[in-house]
PDB file of C-alpha atoms and ligand atoms in Angstrom:
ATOM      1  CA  UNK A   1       0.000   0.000   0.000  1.00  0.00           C
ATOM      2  CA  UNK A   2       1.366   3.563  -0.745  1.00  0.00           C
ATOM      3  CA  UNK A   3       1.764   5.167   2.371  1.00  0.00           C
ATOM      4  CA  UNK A   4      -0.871   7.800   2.977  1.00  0.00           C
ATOM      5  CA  UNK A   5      -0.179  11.933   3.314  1.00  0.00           C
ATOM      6  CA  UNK A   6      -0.313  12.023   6.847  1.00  0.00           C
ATOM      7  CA  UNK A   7      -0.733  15.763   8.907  1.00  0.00           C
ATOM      8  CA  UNK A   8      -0.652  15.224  12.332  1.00  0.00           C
ATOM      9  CA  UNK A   9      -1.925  18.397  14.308  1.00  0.00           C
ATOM     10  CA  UNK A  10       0.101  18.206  17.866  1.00  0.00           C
ATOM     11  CA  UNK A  11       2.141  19.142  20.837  1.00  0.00           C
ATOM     12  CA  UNK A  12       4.999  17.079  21.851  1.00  0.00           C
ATOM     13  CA  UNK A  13       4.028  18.321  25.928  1.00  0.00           C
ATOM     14  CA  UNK A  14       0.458  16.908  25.644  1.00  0.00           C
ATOM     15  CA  UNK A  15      -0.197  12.844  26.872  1.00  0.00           C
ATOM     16  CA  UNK A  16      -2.844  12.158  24.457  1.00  0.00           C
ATOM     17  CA  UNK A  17      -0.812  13.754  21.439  1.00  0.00           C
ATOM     18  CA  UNK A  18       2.192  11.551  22.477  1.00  0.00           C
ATOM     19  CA  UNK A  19      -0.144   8.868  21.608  1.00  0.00           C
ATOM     20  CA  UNK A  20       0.325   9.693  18.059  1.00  0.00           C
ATOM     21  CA  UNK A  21       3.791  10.143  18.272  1.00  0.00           C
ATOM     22  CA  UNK A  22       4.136   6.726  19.289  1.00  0.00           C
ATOM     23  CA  UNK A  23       1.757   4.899  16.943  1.00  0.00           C
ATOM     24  CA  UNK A  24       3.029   6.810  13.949  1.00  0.00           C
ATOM     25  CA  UNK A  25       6.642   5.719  14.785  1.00  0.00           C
ATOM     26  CA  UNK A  26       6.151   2.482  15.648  1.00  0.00           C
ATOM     27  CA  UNK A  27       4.106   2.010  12.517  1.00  0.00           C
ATOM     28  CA  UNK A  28       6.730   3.552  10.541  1.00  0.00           C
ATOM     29  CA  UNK A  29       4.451   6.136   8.890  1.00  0.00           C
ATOM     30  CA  UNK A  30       5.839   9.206   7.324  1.00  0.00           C
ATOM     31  CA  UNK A  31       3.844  12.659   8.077  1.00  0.00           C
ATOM     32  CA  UNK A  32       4.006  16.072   8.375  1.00  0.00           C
ATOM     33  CA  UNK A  33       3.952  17.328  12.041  1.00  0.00           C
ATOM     34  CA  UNK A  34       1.884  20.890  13.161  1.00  0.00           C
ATOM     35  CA  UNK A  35       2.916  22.011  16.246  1.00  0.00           C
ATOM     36  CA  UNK A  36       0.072  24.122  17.637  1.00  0.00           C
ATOM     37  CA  UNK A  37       0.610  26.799  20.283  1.00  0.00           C
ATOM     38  CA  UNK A  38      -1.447  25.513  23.623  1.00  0.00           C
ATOM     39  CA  UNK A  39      -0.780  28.973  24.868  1.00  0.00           C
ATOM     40  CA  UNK A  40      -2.447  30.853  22.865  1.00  0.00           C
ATOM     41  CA  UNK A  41      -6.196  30.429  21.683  1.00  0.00           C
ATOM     42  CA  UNK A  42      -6.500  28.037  18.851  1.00  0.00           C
ATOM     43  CA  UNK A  43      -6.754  30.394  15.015  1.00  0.00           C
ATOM     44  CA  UNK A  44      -9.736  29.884  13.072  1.00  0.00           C
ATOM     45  CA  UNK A  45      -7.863  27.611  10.272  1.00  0.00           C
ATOM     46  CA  UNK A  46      -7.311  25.276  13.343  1.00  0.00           C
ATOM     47  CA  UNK A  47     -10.693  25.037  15.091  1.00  0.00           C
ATOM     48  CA  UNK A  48     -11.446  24.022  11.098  1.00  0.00           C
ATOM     49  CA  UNK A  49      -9.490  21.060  11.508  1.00  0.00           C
ATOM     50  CA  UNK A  50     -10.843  20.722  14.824  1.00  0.00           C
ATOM     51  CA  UNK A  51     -14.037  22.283  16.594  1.00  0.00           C
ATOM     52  CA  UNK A  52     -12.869  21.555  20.378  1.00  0.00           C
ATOM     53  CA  UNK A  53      -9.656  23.304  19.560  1.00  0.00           C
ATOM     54  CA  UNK A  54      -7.435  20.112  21.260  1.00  0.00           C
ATOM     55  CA  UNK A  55      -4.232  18.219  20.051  1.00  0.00           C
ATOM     56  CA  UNK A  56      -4.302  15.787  18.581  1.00  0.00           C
ATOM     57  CA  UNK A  57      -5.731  15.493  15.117  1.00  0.00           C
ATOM     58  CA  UNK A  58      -4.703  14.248  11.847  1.00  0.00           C
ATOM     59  CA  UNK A  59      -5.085  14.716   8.362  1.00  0.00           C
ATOM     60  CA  UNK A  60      -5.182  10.760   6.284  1.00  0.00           C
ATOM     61  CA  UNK A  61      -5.822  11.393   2.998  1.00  0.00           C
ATOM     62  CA  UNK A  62      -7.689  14.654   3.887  1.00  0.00           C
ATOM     63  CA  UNK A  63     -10.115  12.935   5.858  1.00  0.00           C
ATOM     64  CA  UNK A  64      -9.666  13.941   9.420  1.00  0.00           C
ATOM     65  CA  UNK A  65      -9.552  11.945  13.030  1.00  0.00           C
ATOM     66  CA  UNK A  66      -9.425  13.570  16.167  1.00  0.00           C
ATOM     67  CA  UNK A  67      -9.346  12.563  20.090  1.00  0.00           C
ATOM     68  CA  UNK A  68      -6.016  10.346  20.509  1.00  0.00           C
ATOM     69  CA  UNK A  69      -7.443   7.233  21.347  1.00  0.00           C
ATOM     70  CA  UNK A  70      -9.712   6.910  17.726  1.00  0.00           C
ATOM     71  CA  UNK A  71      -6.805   8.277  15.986  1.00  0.00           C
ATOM     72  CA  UNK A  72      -4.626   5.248  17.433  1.00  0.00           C
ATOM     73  CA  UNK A  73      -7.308   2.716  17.024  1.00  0.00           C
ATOM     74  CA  UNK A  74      -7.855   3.972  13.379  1.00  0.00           C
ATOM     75  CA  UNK A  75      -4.168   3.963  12.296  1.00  0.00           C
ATOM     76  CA  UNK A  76      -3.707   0.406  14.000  1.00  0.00           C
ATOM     77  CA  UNK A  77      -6.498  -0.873  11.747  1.00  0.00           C
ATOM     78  CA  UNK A  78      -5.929   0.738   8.691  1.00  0.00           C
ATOM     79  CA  UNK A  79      -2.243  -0.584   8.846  1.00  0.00           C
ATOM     80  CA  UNK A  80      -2.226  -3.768  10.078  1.00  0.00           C
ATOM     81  CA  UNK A  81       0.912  -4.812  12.148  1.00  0.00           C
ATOM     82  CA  UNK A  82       1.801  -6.639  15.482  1.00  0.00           C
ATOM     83  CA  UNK A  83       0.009  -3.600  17.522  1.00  0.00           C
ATOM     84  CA  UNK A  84      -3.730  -4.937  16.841  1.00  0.00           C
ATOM     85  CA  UNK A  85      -5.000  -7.730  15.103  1.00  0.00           C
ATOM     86  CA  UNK A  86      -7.649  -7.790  12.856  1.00  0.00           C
ATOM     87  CA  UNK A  87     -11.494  -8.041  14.676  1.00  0.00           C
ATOM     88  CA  UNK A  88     -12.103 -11.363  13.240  1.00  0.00           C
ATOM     89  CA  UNK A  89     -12.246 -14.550  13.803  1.00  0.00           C
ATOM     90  CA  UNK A  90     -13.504 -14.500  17.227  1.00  0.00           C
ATOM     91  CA  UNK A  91     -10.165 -15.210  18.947  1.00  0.00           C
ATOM     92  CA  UNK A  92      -9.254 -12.073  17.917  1.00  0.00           C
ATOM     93  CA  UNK A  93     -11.858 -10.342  18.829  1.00  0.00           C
ATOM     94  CA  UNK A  94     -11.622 -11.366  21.532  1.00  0.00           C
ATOM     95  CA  UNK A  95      -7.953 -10.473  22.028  1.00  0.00           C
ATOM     96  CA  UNK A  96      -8.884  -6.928  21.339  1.00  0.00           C
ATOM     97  CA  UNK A  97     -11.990  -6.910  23.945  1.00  0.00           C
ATOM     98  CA  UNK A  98      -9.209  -7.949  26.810  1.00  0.00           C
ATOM     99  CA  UNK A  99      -6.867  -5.389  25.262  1.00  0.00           C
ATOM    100  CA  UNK A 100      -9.289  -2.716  25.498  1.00  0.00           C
ATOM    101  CA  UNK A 101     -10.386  -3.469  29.090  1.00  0.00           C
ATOM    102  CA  UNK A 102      -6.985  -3.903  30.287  1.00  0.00           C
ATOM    103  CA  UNK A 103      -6.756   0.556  28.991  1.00  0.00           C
ATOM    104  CA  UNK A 104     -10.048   0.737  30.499  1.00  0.00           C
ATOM    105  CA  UNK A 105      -8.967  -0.688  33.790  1.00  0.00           C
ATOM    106  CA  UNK A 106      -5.735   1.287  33.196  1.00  0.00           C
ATOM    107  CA  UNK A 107      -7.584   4.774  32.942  1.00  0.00           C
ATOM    108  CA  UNK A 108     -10.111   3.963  35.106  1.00  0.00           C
ATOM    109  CA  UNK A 109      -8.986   2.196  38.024  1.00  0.00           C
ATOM    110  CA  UNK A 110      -5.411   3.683  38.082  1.00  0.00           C
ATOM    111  CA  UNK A 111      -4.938   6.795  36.291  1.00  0.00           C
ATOM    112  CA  UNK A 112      -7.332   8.767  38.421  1.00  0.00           C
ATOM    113  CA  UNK A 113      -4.821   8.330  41.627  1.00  0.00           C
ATOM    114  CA  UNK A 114      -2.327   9.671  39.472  1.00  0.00           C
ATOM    115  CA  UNK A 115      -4.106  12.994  39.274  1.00  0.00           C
ATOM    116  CA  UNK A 116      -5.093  13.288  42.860  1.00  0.00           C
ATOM    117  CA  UNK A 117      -1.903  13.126  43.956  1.00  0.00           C
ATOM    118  CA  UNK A 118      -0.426  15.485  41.294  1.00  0.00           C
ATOM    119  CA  UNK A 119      -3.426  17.477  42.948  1.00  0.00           C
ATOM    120  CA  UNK A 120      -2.697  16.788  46.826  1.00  0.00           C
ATOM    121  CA  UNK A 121      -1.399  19.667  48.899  1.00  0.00           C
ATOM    122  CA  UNK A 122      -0.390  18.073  52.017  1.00  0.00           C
ATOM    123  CA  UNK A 123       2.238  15.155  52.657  1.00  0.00           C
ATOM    124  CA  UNK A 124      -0.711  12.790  53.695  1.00  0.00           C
ATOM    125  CA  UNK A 125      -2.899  13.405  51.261  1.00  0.00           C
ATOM    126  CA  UNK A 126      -0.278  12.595  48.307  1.00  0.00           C
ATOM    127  CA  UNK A 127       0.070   9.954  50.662  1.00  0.00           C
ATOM    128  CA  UNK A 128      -3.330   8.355  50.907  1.00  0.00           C
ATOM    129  CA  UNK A 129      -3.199   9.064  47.067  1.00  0.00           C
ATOM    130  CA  UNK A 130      -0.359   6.940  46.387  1.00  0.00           C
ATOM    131  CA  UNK A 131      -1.533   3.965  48.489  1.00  0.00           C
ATOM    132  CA  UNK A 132      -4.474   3.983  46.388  1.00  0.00           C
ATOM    133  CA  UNK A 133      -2.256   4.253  43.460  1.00  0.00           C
ATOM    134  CA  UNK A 134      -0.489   1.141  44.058  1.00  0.00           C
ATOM    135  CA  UNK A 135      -3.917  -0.852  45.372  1.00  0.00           C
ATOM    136  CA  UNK A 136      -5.351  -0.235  42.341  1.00  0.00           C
ATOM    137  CA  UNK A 137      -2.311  -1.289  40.333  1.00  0.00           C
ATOM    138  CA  UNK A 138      -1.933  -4.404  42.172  1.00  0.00           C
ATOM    139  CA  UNK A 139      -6.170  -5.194  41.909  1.00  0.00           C
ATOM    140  CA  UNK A 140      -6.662  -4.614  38.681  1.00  0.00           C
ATOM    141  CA  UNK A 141      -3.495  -4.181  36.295  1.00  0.00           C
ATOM    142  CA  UNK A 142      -1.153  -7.094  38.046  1.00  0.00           C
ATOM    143  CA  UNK A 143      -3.271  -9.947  37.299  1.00  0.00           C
ATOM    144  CA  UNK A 144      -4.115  -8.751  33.526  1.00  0.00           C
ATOM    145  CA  UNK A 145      -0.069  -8.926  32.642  1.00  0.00           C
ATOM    146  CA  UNK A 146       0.954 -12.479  31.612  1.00  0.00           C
ATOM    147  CA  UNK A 147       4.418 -13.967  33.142  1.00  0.00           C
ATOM    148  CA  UNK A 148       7.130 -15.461  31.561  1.00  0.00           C
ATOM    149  CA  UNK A 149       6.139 -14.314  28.026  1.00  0.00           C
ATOM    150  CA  UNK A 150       6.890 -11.147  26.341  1.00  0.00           C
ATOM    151  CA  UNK A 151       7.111  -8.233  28.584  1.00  0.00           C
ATOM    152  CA  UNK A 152       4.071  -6.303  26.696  1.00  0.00           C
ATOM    153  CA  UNK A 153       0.542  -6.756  26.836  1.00  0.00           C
ATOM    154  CA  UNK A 154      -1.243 -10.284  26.547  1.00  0.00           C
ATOM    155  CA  UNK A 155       2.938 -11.886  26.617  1.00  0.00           C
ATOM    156  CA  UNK A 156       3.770 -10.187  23.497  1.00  0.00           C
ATOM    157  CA  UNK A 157       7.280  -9.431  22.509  1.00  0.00           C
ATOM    158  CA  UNK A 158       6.394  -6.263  20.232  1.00  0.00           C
ATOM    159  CA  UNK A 159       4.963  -3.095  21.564  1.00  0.00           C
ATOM    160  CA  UNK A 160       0.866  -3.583  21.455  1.00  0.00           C
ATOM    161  CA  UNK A 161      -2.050  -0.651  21.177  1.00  0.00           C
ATOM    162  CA  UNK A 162      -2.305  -1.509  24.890  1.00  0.00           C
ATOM    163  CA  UNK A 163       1.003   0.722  25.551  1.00  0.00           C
ATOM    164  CA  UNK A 164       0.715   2.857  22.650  1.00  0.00           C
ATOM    165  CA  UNK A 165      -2.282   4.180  25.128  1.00  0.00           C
ATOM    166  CA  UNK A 166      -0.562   3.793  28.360  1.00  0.00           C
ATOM    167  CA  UNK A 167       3.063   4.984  27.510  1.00  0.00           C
ATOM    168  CA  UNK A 168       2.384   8.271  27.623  1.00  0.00           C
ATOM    169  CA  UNK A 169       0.856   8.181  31.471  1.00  0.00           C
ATOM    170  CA  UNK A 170       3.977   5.502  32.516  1.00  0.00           C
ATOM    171  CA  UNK A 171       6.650   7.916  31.511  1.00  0.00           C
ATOM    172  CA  UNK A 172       5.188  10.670  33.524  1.00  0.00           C
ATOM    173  CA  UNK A 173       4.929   8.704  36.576  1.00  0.00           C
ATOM    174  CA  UNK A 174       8.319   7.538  36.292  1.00  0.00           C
ATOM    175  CA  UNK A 175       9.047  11.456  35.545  1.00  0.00           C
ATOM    176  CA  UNK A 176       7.155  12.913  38.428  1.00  0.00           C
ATOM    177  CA  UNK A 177       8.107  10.822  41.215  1.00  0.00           C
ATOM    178  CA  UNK A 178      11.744  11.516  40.919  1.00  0.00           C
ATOM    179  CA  UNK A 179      12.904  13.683  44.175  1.00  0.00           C
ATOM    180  CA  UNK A 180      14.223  16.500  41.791  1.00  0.00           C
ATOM    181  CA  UNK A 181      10.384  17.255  40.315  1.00  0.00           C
ATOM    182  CA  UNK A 182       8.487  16.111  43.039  1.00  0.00           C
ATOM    183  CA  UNK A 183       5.197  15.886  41.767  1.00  0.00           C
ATOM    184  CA  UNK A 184       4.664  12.281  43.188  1.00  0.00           C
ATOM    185  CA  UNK A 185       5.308  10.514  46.660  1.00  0.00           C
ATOM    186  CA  UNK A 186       8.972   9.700  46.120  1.00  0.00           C
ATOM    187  CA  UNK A 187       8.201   6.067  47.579  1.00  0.00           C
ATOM    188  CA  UNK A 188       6.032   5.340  44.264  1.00  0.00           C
ATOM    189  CA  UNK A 189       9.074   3.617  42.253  1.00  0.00           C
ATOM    190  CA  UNK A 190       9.930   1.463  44.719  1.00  0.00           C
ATOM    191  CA  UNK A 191       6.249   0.771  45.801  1.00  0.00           C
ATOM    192  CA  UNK A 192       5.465  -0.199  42.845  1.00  0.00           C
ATOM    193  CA  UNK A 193       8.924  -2.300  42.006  1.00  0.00           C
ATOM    194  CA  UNK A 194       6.765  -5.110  44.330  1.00  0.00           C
ATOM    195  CA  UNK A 195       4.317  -5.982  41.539  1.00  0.00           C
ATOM    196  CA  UNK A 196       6.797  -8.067  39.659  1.00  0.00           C
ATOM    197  CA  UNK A 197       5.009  -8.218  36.184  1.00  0.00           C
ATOM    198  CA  UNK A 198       3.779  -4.216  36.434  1.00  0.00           C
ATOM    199  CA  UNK A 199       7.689  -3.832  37.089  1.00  0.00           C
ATOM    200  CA  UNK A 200       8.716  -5.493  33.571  1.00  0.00           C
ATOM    201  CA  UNK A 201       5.913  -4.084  31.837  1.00  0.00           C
ATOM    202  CA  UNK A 202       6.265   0.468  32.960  1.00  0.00           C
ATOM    203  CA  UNK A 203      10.153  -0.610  32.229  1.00  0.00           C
ATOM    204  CA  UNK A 204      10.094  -2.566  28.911  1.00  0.00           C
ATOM    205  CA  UNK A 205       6.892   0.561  27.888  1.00  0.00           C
ATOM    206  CA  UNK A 206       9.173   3.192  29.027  1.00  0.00           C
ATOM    207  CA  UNK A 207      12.274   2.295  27.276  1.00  0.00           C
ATOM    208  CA  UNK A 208      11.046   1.119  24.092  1.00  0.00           C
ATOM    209  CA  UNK A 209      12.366   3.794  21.843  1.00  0.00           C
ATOM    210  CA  UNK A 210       8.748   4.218  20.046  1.00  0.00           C
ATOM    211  CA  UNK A 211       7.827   5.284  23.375  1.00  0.00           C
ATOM    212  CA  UNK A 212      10.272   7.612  24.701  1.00  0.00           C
ATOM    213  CA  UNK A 213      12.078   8.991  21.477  1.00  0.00           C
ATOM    214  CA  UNK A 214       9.679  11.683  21.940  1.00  0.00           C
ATOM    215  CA  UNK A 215       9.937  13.146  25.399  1.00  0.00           C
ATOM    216  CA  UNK A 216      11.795  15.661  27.561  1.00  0.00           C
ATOM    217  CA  UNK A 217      11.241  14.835  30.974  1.00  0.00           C
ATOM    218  CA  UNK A 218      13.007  18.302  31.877  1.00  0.00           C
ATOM    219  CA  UNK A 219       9.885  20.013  29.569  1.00  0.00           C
ATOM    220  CA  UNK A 220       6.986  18.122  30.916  1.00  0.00           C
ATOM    221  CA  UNK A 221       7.797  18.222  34.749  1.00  0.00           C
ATOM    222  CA  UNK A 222       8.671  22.033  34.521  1.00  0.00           C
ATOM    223  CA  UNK A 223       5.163  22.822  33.018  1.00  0.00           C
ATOM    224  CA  UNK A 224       2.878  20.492  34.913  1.00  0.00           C
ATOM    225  CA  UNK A 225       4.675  22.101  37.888  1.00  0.00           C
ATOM    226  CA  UNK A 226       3.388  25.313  36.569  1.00  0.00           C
ATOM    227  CA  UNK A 227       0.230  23.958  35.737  1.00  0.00           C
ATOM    228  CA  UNK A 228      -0.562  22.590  39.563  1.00  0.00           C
ATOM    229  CA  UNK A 229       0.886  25.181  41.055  1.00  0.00           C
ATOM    230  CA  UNK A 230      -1.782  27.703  38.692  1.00  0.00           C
ATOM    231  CA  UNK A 231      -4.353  25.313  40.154  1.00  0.00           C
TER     232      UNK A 231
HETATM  233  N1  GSH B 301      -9.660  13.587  24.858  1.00  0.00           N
HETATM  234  C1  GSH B 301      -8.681  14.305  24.080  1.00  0.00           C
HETATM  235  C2  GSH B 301      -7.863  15.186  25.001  1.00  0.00           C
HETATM  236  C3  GSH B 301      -6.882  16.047  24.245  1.00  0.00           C
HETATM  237  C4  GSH B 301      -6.411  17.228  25.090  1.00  0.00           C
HETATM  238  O1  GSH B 301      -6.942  17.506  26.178  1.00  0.00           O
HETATM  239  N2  GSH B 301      -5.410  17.955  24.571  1.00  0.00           N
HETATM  240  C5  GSH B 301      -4.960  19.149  25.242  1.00  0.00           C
HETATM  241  C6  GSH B 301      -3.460  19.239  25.338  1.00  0.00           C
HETATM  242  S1  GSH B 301      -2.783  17.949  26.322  1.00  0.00           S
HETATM  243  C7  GSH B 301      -5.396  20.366  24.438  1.00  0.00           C
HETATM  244  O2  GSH B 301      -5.406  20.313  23.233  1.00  0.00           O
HETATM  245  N3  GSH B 301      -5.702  21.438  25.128  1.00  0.00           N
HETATM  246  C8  GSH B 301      -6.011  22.684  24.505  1.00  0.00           C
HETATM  247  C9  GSH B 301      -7.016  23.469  25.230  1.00  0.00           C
HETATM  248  O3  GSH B 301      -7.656  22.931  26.146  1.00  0.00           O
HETATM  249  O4  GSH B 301      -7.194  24.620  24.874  1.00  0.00           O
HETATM  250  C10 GSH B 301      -7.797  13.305  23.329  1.00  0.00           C
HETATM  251  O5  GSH B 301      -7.584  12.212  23.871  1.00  0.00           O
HETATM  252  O6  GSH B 301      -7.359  13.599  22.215  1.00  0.00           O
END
């Protein structure tokens, strides 16, 4: 297949644009990157592209996606690869339901502590957030990772959709609990070094080079510092 004329509309600070990053690279799709300003209110030609003014979007052909987690899931099917399988037959359906609970849990279950303890104020509070951080790693994303396979989703030795989704939110925790930023508990880490097959998973995610290639730790943890301390 010719490879499509691909604009993708981003920010390289923004989690759900590093999505694309990520997808696009480990696809090995050429595009055209946009930077937009997030400081600045989005221009008219841009709110064309995209009514809620938000990063990211992209341009396939001229036809355009937006919200980060459709764009992934559209790019992963329209370019087959060891990310996603197809939907059919119903083992791989299948696969793909467990995939997409295993986010779900992910964002729902885990990603939520995250926040309230970027959000805490006190010691205790980040605290009581962090405990619940790690509970709700060990309840519900410990017993969906496979041992003694592949250290990616469902045992797979190639990055999957699963941590094109997740990457993003796993190098900011890794990020934000170091004692120089200081956004997290500094205990996190090692907490969290306990759940053995959570442990090879956030370090295989985080060093894959699909992953990281595009961040600067330095960037990120200076703005959300700015950003919580606005709040
Ligand atoms: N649900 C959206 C969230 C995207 C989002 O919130 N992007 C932020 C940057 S990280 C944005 O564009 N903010 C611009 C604004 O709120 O004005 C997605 O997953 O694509």
């Amino acid at each position: 297949m010719a490879s499509p004329k691909i604009i993708f509309y981003t920010n390289p600070i923004c989690p759900w644009a590093h999505r694309g990053y990520i997808i696009l690279k480990e696809l090995g799709l050429p595009y055209e990157e946009v930077v937009i300003d997030l400081d600045t209110p989005r221009e008219p030609w841009y709110l064309e592209v995209n009514p809620r003014g938000l990063v990211p979007s992209i341009s396939y052909n001229g036809q355009i996606i937006t919200e980060s987690g459709i764009v992934a899931r559209f790019l992963a099917d329209a370019h087959p690869s060891h990310l996603l399988p197809p939907s059919g037959p119903v083992d791989n359906a299948l696969y793909r339901a467990r995939l997409d609970f295993f986010v779900d849990a992910f964002y729902s279950k885990v990603v939520p502590h995250f926040f309230s303890s970027l959000r805490a104020t006190s010691l205790e509070d980040r605290e009581i957030s962090t405990k619940a951080l790690v509970d709700a790693v060990a309840k519900e994303i410990e017993p969906l990772l496979e041992e003694g396979k592949g250290p990616f989703f469902g045992g797979s030795e190639k990055l999957t959709l699963a941590e094109v989704l997740s990457g993003a939110v796993l190098l900011r925790i890794a990020t934000f609990a170091k004692p120089e930023y200081g956004l997290l508990h500094s205990s996190l880490p090692s907490q969290l070094e306990k759940l053995p097959k959570f442990k090879r998973w956030f370090e295989a995610t985080t060093q894959h080079e699909s992953v990281n290639f595009i961040y600067n730790e330095e960037v990120v943890a200076t703005r959300t510092k700015q950003k919580f301390a606005k709040v």
